[in-house]
Amino acid sequence: MAKLVQIEGLEAGTPLEEAAGKLLPPLLGDAFARELAVRSGEAELGVHDMRVAMKRFREMFRLLAPALPKKKHRRHLEWIEELNDALGAV
């Protein structure tokens, strides 16, 4: 099982826009931290871990849609979906 990503400074009363700024960067960073493993000889393990991390990021990105400008959200969701498709099913 993938380890949890620690998010600093997030509380129940945090406004949604602020929460998006705190949640999304660490989740995306966690996904791309697996890039070297994907490109190295350990590709199978790296791809699985990156799939899981990207799917976590994608779902959080979808949940936070109300906090983001619609055009920006739609544009970013396109490349997120393309990357998820390229990595394959979990």
CSV table of N, CA and C in Angstrom, one decimal:
chain,number,residue,atom,x,y,z
A,1,MET,N,0.8,-1.2,0.0
A,1,MET,CA,0.0,0.0,0.0
A,1,MET,C,0.9,1.2,0.0
A,2,ALA,N,0.5,2.2,-0.8
A,2,ALA,CA,1.2,3.5,-0.8
A,2,ALA,C,1.1,4.2,0.5
A,3,LYS,N,2.2,4.9,0.8
A,3,LYS,CA,2.2,5.7,2.1
A,3,LYS,C,1.4,7.0,1.9
A,4,LEU,N,0.9,7.4,3.0
A,4,LEU,CA,0.1,8.7,3.0
A,4,LEU,C,1.0,9.9,2.8
A,5,VAL,N,0.4,10.8,2.1
A,5,VAL,CA,1.1,12.1,1.9
A,5,VAL,C,0.7,13.1,3.0
A,6,GLN,N,1.7,13.6,3.7
A,6,GLN,CA,1.4,14.5,4.8
A,6,GLN,C,1.1,15.9,4.2
A,7,ILE,N,0.0,16.5,4.7
A,7,ILE,CA,-0.4,17.9,4.3
A,7,ILE,C,-0.3,18.8,5.5
A,8,GLU,N,0.5,19.8,5.5
A,8,GLU,CA,0.7,20.7,6.6
A,8,GLU,C,-0.3,21.9,6.6
A,9,GLY,N,-0.8,22.3,7.7
A,9,GLY,CA,-1.6,23.5,7.9
A,9,GLY,C,-3.1,23.3,7.4
A,10,LEU,N,-3.6,22.1,7.3
A,10,LEU,CA,-4.9,21.9,6.8
A,10,LEU,C,-5.8,21.6,8.0
A,11,GLU,N,-6.9,22.4,8.1
A,11,GLU,CA,-7.8,22.1,9.2
A,11,GLU,C,-9.2,22.1,8.7
A,12,ALA,N,-10.2,21.7,9.5
A,12,ALA,CA,-11.6,21.5,9.1
A,12,ALA,C,-12.1,22.8,8.6
A,13,GLY,N,-11.7,24.0,9.2
A,13,GLY,CA,-12.3,25.2,8.8
A,13,GLY,C,-11.6,26.0,7.6
A,14,THR,N,-10.6,25.3,7.0
A,14,THR,CA,-9.8,25.9,6.0
A,14,THR,C,-10.7,26.2,4.8
A,15,PRO,N,-10.7,27.4,4.2
A,15,PRO,CA,-11.5,27.7,3.0
A,15,PRO,C,-11.1,26.7,1.9
A,16,LEU,N,-12.1,26.4,1.0
A,16,LEU,CA,-11.8,25.4,0.0
A,16,LEU,C,-10.7,25.9,-1.0
A,17,GLU,N,-10.6,27.2,-1.3
A,17,GLU,CA,-9.6,27.6,-2.2
A,17,GLU,C,-8.2,27.5,-1.6
A,18,GLU,N,-8.1,27.8,-0.3
A,18,GLU,CA,-6.8,27.6,0.4
A,18,GLU,C,-6.5,26.1,0.5
A,19,ALA,N,-7.5,25.3,0.8
A,19,ALA,CA,-7.3,23.9,0.9
A,19,ALA,C,-6.7,23.3,-0.4
A,20,ALA,N,-7.3,23.8,-1.5
A,20,ALA,CA,-6.8,23.3,-2.8
A,20,ALA,C,-5.3,23.6,-3.0
A,21,GLY,N,-4.9,24.8,-2.6
A,21,GLY,CA,-3.5,25.2,-2.7
A,21,GLY,C,-2.6,24.4,-1.8
A,22,LYS,N,-3.1,23.8,-0.7
A,22,LYS,CA,-2.3,23.0,0.2
A,22,LYS,C,-2.3,21.5,-0.2
A,23,LEU,N,-3.4,21.1,-0.8
A,23,LEU,CA,-3.5,19.7,-1.1
A,23,LEU,C,-2.9,19.3,-2.4
A,24,LEU,N,-3.1,20.0,-3.5
A,24,LEU,CA,-2.7,19.6,-4.8
A,24,LEU,C,-1.2,19.5,-5.0
A,25,PRO,N,-0.4,20.5,-4.6
A,25,PRO,CA,1.1,20.4,-4.9
A,25,PRO,C,1.7,19.2,-4.2
A,26,PRO,N,1.5,18.8,-3.0
A,26,PRO,CA,2.1,17.6,-2.4
A,26,PRO,C,1.7,16.3,-3.1
A,27,LEU,N,0.4,16.3,-3.5
A,27,LEU,CA,-0.1,15.1,-4.2
A,27,LEU,C,0.5,14.9,-5.6
A,28,LEU,N,0.7,16.0,-6.3
A,28,LEU,CA,1.3,16.0,-7.6
A,28,LEU,C,2.8,15.7,-7.4
A,29,GLY,N,3.4,16.3,-6.5
A,29,GLY,CA,4.8,16.0,-6.2
A,29,GLY,C,5.1,14.5,-5.8
A,30,ASP,N,4.1,13.9,-5.1
A,30,ASP,CA,4.2,12.5,-4.8
A,30,ASP,C,4.2,11.6,-6.0
A,31,ALA,N,3.3,12.0,-7.0
A,31,ALA,CA,3.2,11.2,-8.2
A,31,ALA,C,4.5,11.3,-9.0
A,32,PHE,N,5.0,12.5,-9.2
A,32,PHE,CA,6.2,12.7,-10.0
A,32,PHE,C,7.5,12.3,-9.3
A,33,ALA,N,7.4,12.0,-8.0
A,33,ALA,CA,8.6,11.5,-7.3
A,33,ALA,C,8.9,10.1,-7.8
A,34,ARG,N,7.9,9.5,-8.4
A,34,ARG,CA,8.1,8.1,-8.9
A,34,ARG,C,8.6,8.0,-10.4
A,35,GLU,N,8.8,9.2,-11.0
A,35,GLU,CA,9.2,9.3,-12.4
A,35,GLU,C,10.6,8.5,-12.6
A,36,LEU,N,11.5,8.7,-11.8
A,36,LEU,CA,12.8,8.0,-12.0
A,36,LEU,C,12.7,6.5,-11.9
A,37,ALA,N,11.9,6.0,-11.0
A,37,ALA,CA,11.6,4.6,-11.0
A,37,ALA,C,10.9,4.1,-12.3
A,38,VAL,N,10.0,4.9,-12.8
A,38,VAL,CA,9.3,4.5,-14.0
A,38,VAL,C,10.3,4.4,-15.2
A,39,ARG,N,11.2,5.4,-15.2
A,39,ARG,CA,12.2,5.5,-16.3
A,39,ARG,C,13.4,4.5,-16.2
A,40,SER,N,13.6,4.0,-14.9
A,40,SER,CA,14.7,3.1,-14.7
A,40,SER,C,14.4,1.7,-15.0
A,41,GLY,N,15.2,0.8,-14.6
A,41,GLY,CA,15.0,-0.6,-14.8
A,41,GLY,C,13.9,-1.2,-13.9
A,42,GLU,N,13.4,-0.4,-12.9
A,42,GLU,CA,12.3,-0.9,-12.0
A,42,GLU,C,11.0,-0.4,-12.5
A,43,ALA,N,10.8,-0.4,-13.8
A,43,ALA,CA,9.6,0.3,-14.3
A,43,ALA,C,8.3,-0.3,-13.8
A,44,GLU,N,8.2,-1.6,-13.7
A,44,GLU,CA,6.9,-2.2,-13.3
A,44,GLU,C,6.5,-1.6,-11.9
A,45,LEU,N,7.3,-1.7,-10.9
A,45,LEU,CA,7.0,-1.2,-9.6
A,45,LEU,C,6.8,0.3,-9.7
A,46,GLY,N,7.6,1.1,-10.4
A,46,GLY,CA,7.4,2.5,-10.5
A,46,GLY,C,6.2,2.9,-11.1
A,47,VAL,N,5.8,2.2,-12.2
A,47,VAL,CA,4.5,2.5,-12.9
A,47,VAL,C,3.3,2.3,-12.0
A,48,HIS,N,3.3,1.2,-11.3
A,48,HIS,CA,2.2,1.0,-10.4
A,48,HIS,C,2.1,2.1,-9.3
A,49,ASP,N,3.2,2.4,-8.7
A,49,ASP,CA,3.2,3.4,-7.7
A,49,ASP,C,2.7,4.8,-8.3
A,50,MET,N,3.2,5.1,-9.5
A,50,MET,CA,2.9,6.4,-10.1
A,50,MET,C,1.4,6.4,-10.5
A,51,ARG,N,0.9,5.2,-10.9
A,51,ARG,CA,-0.6,5.1,-11.3
A,51,ARG,C,-1.4,5.5,-10.0
A,52,VAL,N,-1.1,4.8,-8.9
A,52,VAL,CA,-1.8,5.0,-7.7
A,52,VAL,C,-1.8,6.5,-7.3
A,53,ALA,N,-0.6,7.1,-7.3
A,53,ALA,CA,-0.4,8.5,-6.9
A,53,ALA,C,-1.1,9.4,-7.8
A,54,MET,N,-1.1,9.2,-9.1
A,54,MET,CA,-1.8,10.1,-10.1
A,54,MET,C,-3.3,9.9,-9.9
A,55,LYS,N,-3.8,8.8,-9.6
A,55,LYS,CA,-5.2,8.6,-9.5
A,55,LYS,C,-5.7,9.3,-8.2
A,56,ARG,N,-4.8,9.3,-7.2
A,56,ARG,CA,-5.2,10.1,-6.0
A,56,ARG,C,-5.2,11.6,-6.3
A,57,PHE,N,-4.2,12.0,-7.0
A,57,PHE,CA,-4.2,13.4,-7.4
A,57,PHE,C,-5.4,13.8,-8.3
A,58,ARG,N,-5.7,13.0,-9.3
A,58,ARG,CA,-6.8,13.2,-10.2
A,58,ARG,C,-8.1,13.4,-9.4
A,59,GLU,N,-8.4,12.4,-8.5
A,59,GLU,CA,-9.6,12.5,-7.7
A,59,GLU,C,-9.7,13.7,-6.8
A,60,MET,N,-8.6,14.1,-6.2
A,60,MET,CA,-8.6,15.3,-5.4
A,60,MET,C,-8.8,16.5,-6.3
A,61,PHE,N,-8.2,16.5,-7.5
A,61,PHE,CA,-8.4,17.6,-8.4
A,61,PHE,C,-9.8,17.7,-8.8
A,62,ARG,N,-10.5,16.6,-9.1
A,62,ARG,CA,-11.9,16.6,-9.4
A,62,ARG,C,-12.8,17.2,-8.3
A,63,LEU,N,-12.5,16.7,-7.0
A,63,LEU,CA,-13.2,17.2,-5.9
A,63,LEU,C,-13.1,18.7,-5.6
A,64,LEU,N,-11.9,19.2,-6.0
A,64,LEU,CA,-11.7,20.6,-5.7
A,64,LEU,C,-12.1,21.5,-6.9
A,65,ALA,N,-12.8,21.0,-7.9
A,65,ALA,CA,-13.2,21.7,-9.0
A,65,ALA,C,-13.9,23.0,-8.7
A,66,PRO,N,-14.8,23.1,-7.7
A,66,PRO,CA,-15.5,24.3,-7.3
A,66,PRO,C,-14.5,25.4,-6.8
A,67,ALA,N,-13.3,25.1,-6.4
A,67,ALA,CA,-12.4,26.0,-5.9
A,67,ALA,C,-11.5,26.6,-7.0
A,68,LEU,N,-11.6,26.1,-8.2
A,68,LEU,CA,-10.7,26.5,-9.3
A,68,LEU,C,-11.4,27.1,-10.4
A,69,PRO,N,-10.8,28.0,-11.2
A,69,PRO,CA,-11.5,28.6,-12.3
A,69,PRO,C,-11.8,27.5,-13.3
A,70,LYS,N,-13.0,27.5,-13.9
A,70,LYS,CA,-13.5,26.5,-14.8
A,70,LYS,C,-12.6,26.2,-16.0
A,71,LYS,N,-12.2,27.2,-16.7
A,71,LYS,CA,-11.3,27.0,-17.9
A,71,LYS,C,-10.0,26.3,-17.4
A,72,LYS,N,-9.4,26.8,-16.4
A,72,LYS,CA,-8.1,26.3,-15.9
A,72,LYS,C,-8.3,24.8,-15.4
A,73,HIS,N,-9.4,24.6,-14.7
A,73,HIS,CA,-9.6,23.2,-14.3
A,73,HIS,C,-9.8,22.2,-15.5
A,74,ARG,N,-10.6,22.7,-16.5
A,74,ARG,CA,-10.8,21.8,-17.7
A,74,ARG,C,-9.5,21.6,-18.4
A,75,ARG,N,-8.7,22.6,-18.6
A,75,ARG,CA,-7.4,22.5,-19.3
A,75,ARG,C,-6.4,21.5,-18.5
A,76,HIS,N,-6.3,21.7,-17.2
A,76,HIS,CA,-5.4,20.8,-16.5
A,76,HIS,C,-6.0,19.4,-16.4
A,77,LEU,N,-7.3,19.2,-16.3
A,77,LEU,CA,-7.9,17.9,-16.2
A,77,LEU,C,-7.5,17.1,-17.5
A,78,GLU,N,-7.4,17.8,-18.6
A,78,GLU,CA,-7.1,17.1,-19.9
A,78,GLU,C,-5.7,16.4,-19.8
A,79,TRP,N,-4.7,17.1,-19.4
A,79,TRP,CA,-3.4,16.4,-19.3
A,79,TRP,C,-3.3,15.4,-18.2
A,80,ILE,N,-4.1,15.7,-17.1
A,80,ILE,CA,-4.1,14.7,-16.0
A,80,ILE,C,-4.7,13.4,-16.5
A,81,GLU,N,-5.8,13.5,-17.2
A,81,GLU,CA,-6.5,12.3,-17.8
A,81,GLU,C,-5.6,11.6,-18.8
A,82,GLU,N,-4.9,12.4,-19.6
A,82,GLU,CA,-4.0,11.8,-20.6
A,82,GLU,C,-2.8,11.0,-19.9
A,83,LEU,N,-2.3,11.6,-18.9
A,83,LEU,CA,-1.2,10.9,-18.1
A,83,LEU,C,-1.8,9.6,-17.4
A,84,ASN,N,-2.9,9.7,-16.8
A,84,ASN,CA,-3.5,8.5,-16.2
A,84,ASN,C,-3.8,7.4,-17.2
A,85,ASP,N,-4.3,7.8,-18.4
A,85,ASP,CA,-4.5,6.8,-19.5
A,85,ASP,C,-3.2,6.2,-19.9
A,86,ALA,N,-2.1,7.0,-20.0
A,86,ALA,CA,-0.8,6.5,-20.5
A,86,ALA,C,-0.2,5.5,-19.5
A,87,LEU,N,-0.5,5.7,-18.2
A,87,LEU,CA,0.0,4.8,-17.2
A,87,LEU,C,-0.8,3.5,-17.0
A,88,GLY,N,-2.0,3.5,-17.5
A,88,GLY,CA,-2.8,2.3,-17.5
A,88,GLY,C,-3.6,2.1,-16.3
A,89,ALA,N,-4.3,1.0,-16.2
A,89,ALA,CA,-5.2,0.7,-15.0
A,89,ALA,C,-4.4,0.3,-13.8
A,90,VAL,N,-4.9,0.7,-12.6
A,90,VAL,CA,-4.2,0.3,-11.4
A,90,VAL,C,-4.3,-1.2,-11.1
